[in-house]
Tab-separated table of C-alpha atoms and ligand atoms in Angstrom:
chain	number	residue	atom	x	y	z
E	2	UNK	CA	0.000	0.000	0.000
E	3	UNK	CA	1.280	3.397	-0.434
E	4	UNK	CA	0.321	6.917	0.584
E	5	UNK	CA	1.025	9.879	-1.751
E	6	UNK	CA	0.434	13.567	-0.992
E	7	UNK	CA	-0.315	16.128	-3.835
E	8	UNK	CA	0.754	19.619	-3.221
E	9	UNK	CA	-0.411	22.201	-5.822
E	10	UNK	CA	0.034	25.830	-5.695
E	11	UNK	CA	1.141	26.747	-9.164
E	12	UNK	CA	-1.963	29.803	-9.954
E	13	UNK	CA	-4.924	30.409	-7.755
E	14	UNK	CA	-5.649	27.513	-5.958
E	15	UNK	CA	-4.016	26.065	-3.003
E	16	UNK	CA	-4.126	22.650	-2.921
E	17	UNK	CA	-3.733	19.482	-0.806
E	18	UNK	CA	-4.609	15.435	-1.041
E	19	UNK	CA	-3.809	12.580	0.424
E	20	UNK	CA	-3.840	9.248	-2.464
E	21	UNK	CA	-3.498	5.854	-1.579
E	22	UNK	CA	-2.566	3.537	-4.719
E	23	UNK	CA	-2.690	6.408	-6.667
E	24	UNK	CA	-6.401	5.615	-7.209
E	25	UNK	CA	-8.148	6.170	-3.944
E	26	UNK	CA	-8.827	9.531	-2.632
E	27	UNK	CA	-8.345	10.283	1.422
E	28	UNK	CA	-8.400	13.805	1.699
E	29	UNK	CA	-8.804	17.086	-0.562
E	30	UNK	CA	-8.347	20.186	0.296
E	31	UNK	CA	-8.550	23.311	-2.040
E	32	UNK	CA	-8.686	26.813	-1.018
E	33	UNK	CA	-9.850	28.869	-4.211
E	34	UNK	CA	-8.259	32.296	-4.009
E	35	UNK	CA	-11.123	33.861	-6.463
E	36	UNK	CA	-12.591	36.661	-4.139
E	37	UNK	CA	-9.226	38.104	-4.001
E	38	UNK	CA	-8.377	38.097	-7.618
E	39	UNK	CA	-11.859	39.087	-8.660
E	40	UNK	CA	-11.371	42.601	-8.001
E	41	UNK	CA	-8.787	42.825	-10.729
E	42	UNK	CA	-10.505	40.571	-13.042
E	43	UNK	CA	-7.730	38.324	-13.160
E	44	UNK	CA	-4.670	36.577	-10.914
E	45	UNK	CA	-2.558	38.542	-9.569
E	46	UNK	CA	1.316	36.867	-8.831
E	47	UNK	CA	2.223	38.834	-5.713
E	48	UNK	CA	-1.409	38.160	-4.266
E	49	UNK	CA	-1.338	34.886	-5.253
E	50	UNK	CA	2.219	33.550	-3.620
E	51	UNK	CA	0.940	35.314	-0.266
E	52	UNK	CA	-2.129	33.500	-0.164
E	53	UNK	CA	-0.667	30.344	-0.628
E	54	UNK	CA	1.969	31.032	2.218
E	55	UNK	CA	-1.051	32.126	4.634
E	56	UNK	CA	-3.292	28.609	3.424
E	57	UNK	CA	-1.307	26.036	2.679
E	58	UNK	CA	0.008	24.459	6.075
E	59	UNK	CA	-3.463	24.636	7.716
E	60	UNK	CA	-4.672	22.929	4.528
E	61	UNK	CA	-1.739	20.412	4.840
E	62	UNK	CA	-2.901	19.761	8.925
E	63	UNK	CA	-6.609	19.422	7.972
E	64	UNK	CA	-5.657	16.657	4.629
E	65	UNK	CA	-3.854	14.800	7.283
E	66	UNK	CA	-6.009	14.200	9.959
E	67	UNK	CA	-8.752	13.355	7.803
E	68	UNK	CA	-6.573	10.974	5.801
E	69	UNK	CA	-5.821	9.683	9.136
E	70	UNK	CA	-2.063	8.992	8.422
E	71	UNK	CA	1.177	10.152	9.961
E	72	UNK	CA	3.675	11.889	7.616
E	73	UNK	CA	5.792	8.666	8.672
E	74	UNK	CA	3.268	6.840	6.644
E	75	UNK	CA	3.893	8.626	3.439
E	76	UNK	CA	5.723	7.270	0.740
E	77	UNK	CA	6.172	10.139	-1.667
E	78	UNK	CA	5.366	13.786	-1.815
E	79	UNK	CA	3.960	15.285	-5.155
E	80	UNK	CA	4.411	18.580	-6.018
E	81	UNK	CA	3.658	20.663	-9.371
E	82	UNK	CA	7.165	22.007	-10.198
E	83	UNK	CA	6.145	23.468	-13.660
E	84	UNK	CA	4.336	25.541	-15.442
E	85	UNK	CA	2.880	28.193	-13.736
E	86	UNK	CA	3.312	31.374	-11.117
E	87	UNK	CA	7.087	31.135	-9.871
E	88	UNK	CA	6.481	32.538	-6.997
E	89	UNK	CA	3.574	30.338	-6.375
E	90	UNK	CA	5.355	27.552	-7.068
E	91	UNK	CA	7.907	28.090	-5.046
E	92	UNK	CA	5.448	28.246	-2.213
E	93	UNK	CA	4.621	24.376	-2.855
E	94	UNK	CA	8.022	23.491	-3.833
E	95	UNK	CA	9.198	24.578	-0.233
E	96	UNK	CA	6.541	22.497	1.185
E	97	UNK	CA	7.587	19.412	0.025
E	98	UNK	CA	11.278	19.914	0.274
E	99	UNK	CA	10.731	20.432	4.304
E	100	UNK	CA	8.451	16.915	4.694
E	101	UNK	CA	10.881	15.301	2.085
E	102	UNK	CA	13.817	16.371	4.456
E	103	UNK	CA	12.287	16.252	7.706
E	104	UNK	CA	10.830	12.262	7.529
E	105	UNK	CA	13.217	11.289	4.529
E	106	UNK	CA	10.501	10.740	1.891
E	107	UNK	CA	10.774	11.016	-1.825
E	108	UNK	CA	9.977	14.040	-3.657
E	109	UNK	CA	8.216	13.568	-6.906
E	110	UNK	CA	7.878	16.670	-9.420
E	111	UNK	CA	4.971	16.855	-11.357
E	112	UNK	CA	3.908	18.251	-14.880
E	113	UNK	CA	0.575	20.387	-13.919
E	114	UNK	CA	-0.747	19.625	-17.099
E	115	UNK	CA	0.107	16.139	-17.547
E	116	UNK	CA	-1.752	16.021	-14.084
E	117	UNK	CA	-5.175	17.596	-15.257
E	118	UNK	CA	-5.235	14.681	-17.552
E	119	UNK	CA	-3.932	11.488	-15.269
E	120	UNK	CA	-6.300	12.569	-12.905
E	121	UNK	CA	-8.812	10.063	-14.741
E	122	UNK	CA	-7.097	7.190	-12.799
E	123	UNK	CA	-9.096	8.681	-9.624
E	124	UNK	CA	-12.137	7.499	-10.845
E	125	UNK	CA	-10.963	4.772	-13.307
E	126	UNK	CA	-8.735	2.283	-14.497
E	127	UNK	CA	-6.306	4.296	-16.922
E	128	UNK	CA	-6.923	3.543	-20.678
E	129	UNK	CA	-3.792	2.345	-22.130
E	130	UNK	CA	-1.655	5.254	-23.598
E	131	UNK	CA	-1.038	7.067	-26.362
E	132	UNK	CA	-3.893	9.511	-25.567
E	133	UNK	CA	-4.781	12.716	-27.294
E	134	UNK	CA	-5.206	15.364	-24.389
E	135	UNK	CA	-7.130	18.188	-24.560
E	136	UNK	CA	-6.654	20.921	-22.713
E	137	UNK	CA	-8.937	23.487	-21.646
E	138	UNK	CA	-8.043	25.800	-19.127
E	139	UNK	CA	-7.892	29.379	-17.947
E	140	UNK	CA	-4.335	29.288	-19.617
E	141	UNK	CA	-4.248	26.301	-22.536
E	142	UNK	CA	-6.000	25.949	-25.622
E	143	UNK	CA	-4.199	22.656	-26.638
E	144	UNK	CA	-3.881	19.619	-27.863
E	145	UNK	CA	-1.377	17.167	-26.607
E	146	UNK	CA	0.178	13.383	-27.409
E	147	UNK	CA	0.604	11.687	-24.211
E	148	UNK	CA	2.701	8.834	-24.948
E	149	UNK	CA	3.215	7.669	-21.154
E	150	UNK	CA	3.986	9.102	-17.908
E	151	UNK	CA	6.470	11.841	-17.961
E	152	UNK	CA	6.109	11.628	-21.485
E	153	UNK	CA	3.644	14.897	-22.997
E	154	UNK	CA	4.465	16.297	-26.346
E	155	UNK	CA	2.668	18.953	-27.450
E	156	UNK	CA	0.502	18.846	-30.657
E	157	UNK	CA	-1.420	22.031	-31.262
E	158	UNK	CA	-1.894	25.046	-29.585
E	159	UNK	CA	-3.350	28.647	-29.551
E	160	UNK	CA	-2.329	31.401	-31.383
E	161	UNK	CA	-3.401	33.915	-29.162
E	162	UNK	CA	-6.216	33.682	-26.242
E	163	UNK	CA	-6.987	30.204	-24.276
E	164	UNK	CA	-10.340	29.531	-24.053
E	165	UNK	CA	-10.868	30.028	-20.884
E	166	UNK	CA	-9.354	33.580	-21.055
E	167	UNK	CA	-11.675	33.902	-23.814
E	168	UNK	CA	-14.950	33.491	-21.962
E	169	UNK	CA	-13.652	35.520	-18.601
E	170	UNK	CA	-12.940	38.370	-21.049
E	171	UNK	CA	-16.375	38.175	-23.187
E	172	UNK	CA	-17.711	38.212	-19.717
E	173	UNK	CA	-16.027	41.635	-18.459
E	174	UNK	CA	-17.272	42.887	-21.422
E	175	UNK	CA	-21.106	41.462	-20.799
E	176	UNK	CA	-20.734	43.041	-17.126
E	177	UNK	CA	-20.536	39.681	-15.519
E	178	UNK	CA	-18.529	38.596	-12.679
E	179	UNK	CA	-15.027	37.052	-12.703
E	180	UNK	CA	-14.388	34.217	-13.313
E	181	UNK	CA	-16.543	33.979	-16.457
E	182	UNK	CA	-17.320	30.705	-17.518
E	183	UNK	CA	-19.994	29.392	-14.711
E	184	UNK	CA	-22.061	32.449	-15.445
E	185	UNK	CA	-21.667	32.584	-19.366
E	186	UNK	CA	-22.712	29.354	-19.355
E	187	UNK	CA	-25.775	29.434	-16.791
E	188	UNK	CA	-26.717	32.811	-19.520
E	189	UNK	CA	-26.233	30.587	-22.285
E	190	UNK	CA	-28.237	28.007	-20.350
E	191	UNK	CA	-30.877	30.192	-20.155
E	192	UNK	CA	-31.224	31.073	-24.144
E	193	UNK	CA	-33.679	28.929	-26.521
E	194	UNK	CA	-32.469	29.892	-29.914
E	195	UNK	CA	-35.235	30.767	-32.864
E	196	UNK	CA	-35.752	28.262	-35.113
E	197	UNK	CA	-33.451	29.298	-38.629
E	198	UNK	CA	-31.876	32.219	-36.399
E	199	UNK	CA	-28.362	32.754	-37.647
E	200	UNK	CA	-25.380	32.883	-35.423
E	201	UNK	CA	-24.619	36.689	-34.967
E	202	UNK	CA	-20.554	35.037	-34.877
E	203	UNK	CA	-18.625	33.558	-37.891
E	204	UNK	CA	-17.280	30.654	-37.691
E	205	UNK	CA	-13.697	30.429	-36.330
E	206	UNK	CA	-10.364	29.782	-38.601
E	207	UNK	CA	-12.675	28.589	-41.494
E	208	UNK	CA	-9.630	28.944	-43.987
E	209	UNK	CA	-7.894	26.666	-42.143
E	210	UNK	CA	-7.352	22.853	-43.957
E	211	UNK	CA	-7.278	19.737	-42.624
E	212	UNK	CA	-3.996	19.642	-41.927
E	213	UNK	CA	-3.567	22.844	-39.981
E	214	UNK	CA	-4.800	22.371	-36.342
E	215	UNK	CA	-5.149	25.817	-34.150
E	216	UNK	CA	-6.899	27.771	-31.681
E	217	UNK	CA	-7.697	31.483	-31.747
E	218	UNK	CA	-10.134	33.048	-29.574
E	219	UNK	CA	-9.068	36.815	-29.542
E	220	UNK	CA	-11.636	37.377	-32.575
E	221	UNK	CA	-14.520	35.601	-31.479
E	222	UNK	CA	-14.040	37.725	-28.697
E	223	UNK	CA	-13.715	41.026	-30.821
E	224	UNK	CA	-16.630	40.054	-32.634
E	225	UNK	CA	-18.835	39.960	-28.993
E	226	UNK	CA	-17.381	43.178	-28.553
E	227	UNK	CA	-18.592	44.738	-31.919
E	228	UNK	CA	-22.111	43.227	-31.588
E	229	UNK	CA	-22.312	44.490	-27.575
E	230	UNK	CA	-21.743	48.153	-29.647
E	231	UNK	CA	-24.509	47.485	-32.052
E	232	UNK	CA	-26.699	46.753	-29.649
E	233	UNK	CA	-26.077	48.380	-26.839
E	234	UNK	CA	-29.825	49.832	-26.251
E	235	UNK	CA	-30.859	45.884	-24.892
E	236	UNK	CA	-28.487	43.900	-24.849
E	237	UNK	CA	-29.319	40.151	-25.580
E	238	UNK	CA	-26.796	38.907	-22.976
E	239	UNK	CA	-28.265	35.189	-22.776
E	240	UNK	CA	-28.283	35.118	-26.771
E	241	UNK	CA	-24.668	36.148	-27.109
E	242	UNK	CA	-23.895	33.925	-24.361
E	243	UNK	CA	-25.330	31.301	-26.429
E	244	UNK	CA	-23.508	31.421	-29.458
E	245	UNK	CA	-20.277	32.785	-27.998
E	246	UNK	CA	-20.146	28.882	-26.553
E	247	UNK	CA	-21.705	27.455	-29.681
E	248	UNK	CA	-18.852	29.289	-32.011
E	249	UNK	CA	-15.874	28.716	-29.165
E	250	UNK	CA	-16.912	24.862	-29.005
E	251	UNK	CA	-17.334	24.624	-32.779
E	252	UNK	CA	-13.777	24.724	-33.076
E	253	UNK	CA	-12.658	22.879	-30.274
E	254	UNK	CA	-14.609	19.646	-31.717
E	255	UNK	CA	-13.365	20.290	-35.408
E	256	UNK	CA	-10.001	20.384	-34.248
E	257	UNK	CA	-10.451	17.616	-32.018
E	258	UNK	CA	-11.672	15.503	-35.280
E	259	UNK	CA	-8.839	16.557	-37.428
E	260	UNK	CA	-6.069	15.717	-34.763
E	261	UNK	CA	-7.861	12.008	-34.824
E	262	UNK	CA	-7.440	11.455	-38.145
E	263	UNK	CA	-4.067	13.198	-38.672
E	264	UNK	CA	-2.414	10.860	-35.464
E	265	UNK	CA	-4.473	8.078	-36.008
E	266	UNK	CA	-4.636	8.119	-31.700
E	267	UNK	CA	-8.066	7.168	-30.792
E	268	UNK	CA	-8.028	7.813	-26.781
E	269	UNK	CA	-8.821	11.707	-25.983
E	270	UNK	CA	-8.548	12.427	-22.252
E	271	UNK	CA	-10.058	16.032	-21.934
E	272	UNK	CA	-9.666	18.316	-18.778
E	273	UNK	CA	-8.763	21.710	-17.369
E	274	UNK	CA	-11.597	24.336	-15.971
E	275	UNK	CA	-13.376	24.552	-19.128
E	276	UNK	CA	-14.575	20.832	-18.804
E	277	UNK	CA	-16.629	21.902	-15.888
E	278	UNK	CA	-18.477	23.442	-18.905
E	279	UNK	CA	-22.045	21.085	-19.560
E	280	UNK	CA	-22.221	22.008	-23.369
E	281	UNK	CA	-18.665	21.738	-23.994
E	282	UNK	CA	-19.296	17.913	-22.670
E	283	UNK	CA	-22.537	17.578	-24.607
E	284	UNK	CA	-20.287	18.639	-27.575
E	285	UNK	CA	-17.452	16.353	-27.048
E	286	UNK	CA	-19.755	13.383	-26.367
E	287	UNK	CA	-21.761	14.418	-30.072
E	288	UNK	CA	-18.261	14.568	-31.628
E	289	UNK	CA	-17.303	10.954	-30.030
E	290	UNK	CA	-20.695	9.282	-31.657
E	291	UNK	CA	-19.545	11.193	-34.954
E	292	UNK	CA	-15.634	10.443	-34.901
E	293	UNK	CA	-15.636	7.252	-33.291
E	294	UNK	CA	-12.952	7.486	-30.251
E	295	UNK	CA	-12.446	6.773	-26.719
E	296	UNK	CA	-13.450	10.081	-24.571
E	297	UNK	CA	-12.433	10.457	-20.916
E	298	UNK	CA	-12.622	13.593	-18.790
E	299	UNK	CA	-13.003	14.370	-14.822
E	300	UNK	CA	-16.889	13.250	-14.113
E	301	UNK	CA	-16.283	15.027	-10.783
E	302	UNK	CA	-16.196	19.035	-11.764
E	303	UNK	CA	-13.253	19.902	-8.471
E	304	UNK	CA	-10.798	17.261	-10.530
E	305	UNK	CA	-11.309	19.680	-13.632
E	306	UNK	CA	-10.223	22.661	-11.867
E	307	UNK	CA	-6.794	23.177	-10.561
E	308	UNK	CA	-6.624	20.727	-7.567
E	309	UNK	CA	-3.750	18.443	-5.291
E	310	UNK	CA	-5.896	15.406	-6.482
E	311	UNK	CA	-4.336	15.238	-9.422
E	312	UNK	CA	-0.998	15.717	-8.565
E	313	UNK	CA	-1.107	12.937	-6.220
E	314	UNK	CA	-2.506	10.533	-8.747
E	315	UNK	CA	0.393	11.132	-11.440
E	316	UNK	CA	3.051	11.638	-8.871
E	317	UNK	CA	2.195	7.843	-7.245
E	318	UNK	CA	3.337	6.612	-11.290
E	319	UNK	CA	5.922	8.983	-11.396
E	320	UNK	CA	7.301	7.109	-7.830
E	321	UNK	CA	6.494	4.187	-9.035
E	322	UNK	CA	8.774	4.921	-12.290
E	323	UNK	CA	11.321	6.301	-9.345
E	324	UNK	CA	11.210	9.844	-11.014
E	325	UNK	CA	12.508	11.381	-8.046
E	326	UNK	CA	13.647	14.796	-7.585
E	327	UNK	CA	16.843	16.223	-5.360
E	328	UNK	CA	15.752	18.819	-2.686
E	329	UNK	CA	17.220	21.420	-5.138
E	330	UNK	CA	14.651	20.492	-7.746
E	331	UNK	CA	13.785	23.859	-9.792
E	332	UNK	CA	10.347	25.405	-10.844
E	333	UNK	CA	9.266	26.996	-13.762
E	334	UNK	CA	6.867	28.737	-15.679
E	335	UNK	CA	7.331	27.026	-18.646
E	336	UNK	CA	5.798	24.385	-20.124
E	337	UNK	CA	7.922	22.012	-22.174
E	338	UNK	CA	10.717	22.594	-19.127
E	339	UNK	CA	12.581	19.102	-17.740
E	340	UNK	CA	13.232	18.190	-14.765
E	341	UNK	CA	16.826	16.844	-14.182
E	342	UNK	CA	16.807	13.992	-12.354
Y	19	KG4	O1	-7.972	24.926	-15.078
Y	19	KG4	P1	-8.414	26.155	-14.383
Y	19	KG4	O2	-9.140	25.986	-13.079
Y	19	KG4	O3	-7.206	27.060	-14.015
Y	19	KG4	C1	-6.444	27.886	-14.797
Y	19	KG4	O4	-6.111	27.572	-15.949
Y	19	KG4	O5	-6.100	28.936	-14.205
Y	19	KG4	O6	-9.331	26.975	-15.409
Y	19	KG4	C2	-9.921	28.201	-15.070
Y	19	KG4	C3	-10.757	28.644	-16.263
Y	19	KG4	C4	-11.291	30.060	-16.126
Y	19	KG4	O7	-10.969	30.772	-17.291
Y	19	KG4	C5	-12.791	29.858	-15.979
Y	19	KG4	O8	-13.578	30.910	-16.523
Y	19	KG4	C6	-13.015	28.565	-16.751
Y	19	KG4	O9	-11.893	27.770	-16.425
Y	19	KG4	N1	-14.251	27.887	-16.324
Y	19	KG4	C7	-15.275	27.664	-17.163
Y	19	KG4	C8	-16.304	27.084	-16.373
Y	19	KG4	N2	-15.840	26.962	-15.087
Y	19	KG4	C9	-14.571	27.459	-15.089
Y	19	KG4	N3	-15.417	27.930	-18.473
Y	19	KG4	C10	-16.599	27.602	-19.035
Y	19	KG4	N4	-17.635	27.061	-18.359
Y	19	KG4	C11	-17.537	26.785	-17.032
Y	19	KG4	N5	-18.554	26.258	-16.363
């Protein structure tokens, strides 16, 4: 038997879990640091590295007395080393290097994106690999090959916004709150189009060939902009919430169906914040029936957002590979950056 705990402080969440076989959940904690950010309509570093200093080692002493294990008992400590908010990071990295030197445990450091997608194995037994991931997150618009653990190449990307950017800036400019996406979509939710009505928003990249696979959101989000003008006297906010997700999700399954056939890789493990999105699973489950692959994602919406979970679940692989890290072990806010072992 062994005991894993997940540390993850790389953006706005503080994060901790307790894992035991890397499938079965003993404790999560996740302090969401939303209300303060929310007032600038977006994460700020400095607030966000002082937050997780002031959360993390009462969330650490709550995980572990509901896990109901002694730090003796662990066997490796998980910790998101890369990408995301250095200074965050370094929060988390800290962390683990004090339990890793204090009780002589293992550190493991963990990919935060290759851990939005292993987190399936929480709830499942993994598929076997390669998978397609998708990525859909406050910061990713992306496609990636996941050939095995450690092992995340990536395949296509964004040119310019992530989708998740994209719907917390077409909802500053509707007025809503930050973040976006739960109350675009409860507008959307709210919408019943018109029978023949025409979406007010052209279709994304439609020049773009089978063989080119992108993601651009920074004109769908122009274009919401340029309508709210035009019709500024009453605004239809549920309507443009409607086909703001219709247009953004358009692409996301055509690009999704041309990265099928191009690899010929018929597993695609979604995740990241967007999946907590209902139509955006609707969609991916209509584009499964149509394309013909394997789709996984989170069922539970906390393992799509940013969450220790996950970086217990990978991390217990990653130990089992013996992927260890020194106590000098570096973050970063890249995303293809390696670890040297
Ligand atoms: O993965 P995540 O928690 O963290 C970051 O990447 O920082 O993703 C956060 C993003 C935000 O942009 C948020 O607006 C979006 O996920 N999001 C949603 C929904 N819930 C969160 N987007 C669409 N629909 C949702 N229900």
């Amino acid at each position: 038997m062994a005991y894993g705990l997940g540390i993850e402080s790389s953006c706005d969440e503080t994060s901790i879990a307790i894992v035991r076989d890397g499938r079965e959940l003993l404790s999560l904690k996740v302090y969401s640091q939303i209300d303060s950010h929310s007032p600038y309509r977006g994460v700020v570093p400095e607030i966000a590295s002082r937050a997780h200093l002031e959360k993390i080692n009462s969330l650490l002493s709550v995980a572990m007395e509901e896990a109901g294990i002694e730090f003796s008992d662990l066997n490796y400590v998980a910790v998101t080393s890369f990408p995301g908010l250095v200074g965050s990071l370094m929060i988390g990295a800290q962390l683990a290097r004090c339990i890793s030197l204090v009780y002589g445990i293992p550190i493991v450091a963990v990919n935060h994106l290759e851990a939005h997608l292993a987190v399936i194995g929480l709830e499942r037994e993994l598929p076997p690999f390669p998978w397609l991931g998708l990525l859909l997150s406050g910061g990713n618009s992306s496609i990636y090959i996941y050939k095995g653990f450690g092992d995340l190449q990536i395949f296509a990307d964004t040119q310019d916004d992530s989708l998740g950017e994209a719907f917390d800036k077409v909802s500053a400019v509707l007025d809503l709150p930050y973040p976006g996406g739960p109350y675009l979509e409860a507008k959307a939710n709210a919408y019943s189009p018109i029978p023949g009505e025409k979406n007010p928003f052209p279709k994304l990249l439609k020049e773009d060939g089978e063989d080119l696979i992108r993601f651009s959101y920074s004109g769908l989000k122009t274009a919401v902009l340029y309508y709210k003008r035009e019709n500024a006297k009453s605004l239809p906010i549920e309507k443009i919430a409607y086909y703001f997700q219709k247009t953004a999700f358009e692409l996301v399954t055509r690009n999704l169906g041309k990265a099928i056939s191009k690899t010929g890789i018929r597993t695609v493990v979604a995740a990241g914040g967007v999946l907590a999105n209902g139509t955006l699973r609707d969609c991916l489950e209509k584009e499964k029936e149509r394309s013909r692959f394997d789709l996984f994602y989170p069922s539970k919406k906390i393992y799509c957002t940013d969450n220790g979970a996950m970086v217990a679940c990978l991390g217990y692989h990653l130990w089992k590979q013996k992927s260890f890290v020194g106590l000098d072990f570096k973050v970063s806010p890249k995303r293809n950056f390696e670890q040297i072992i």
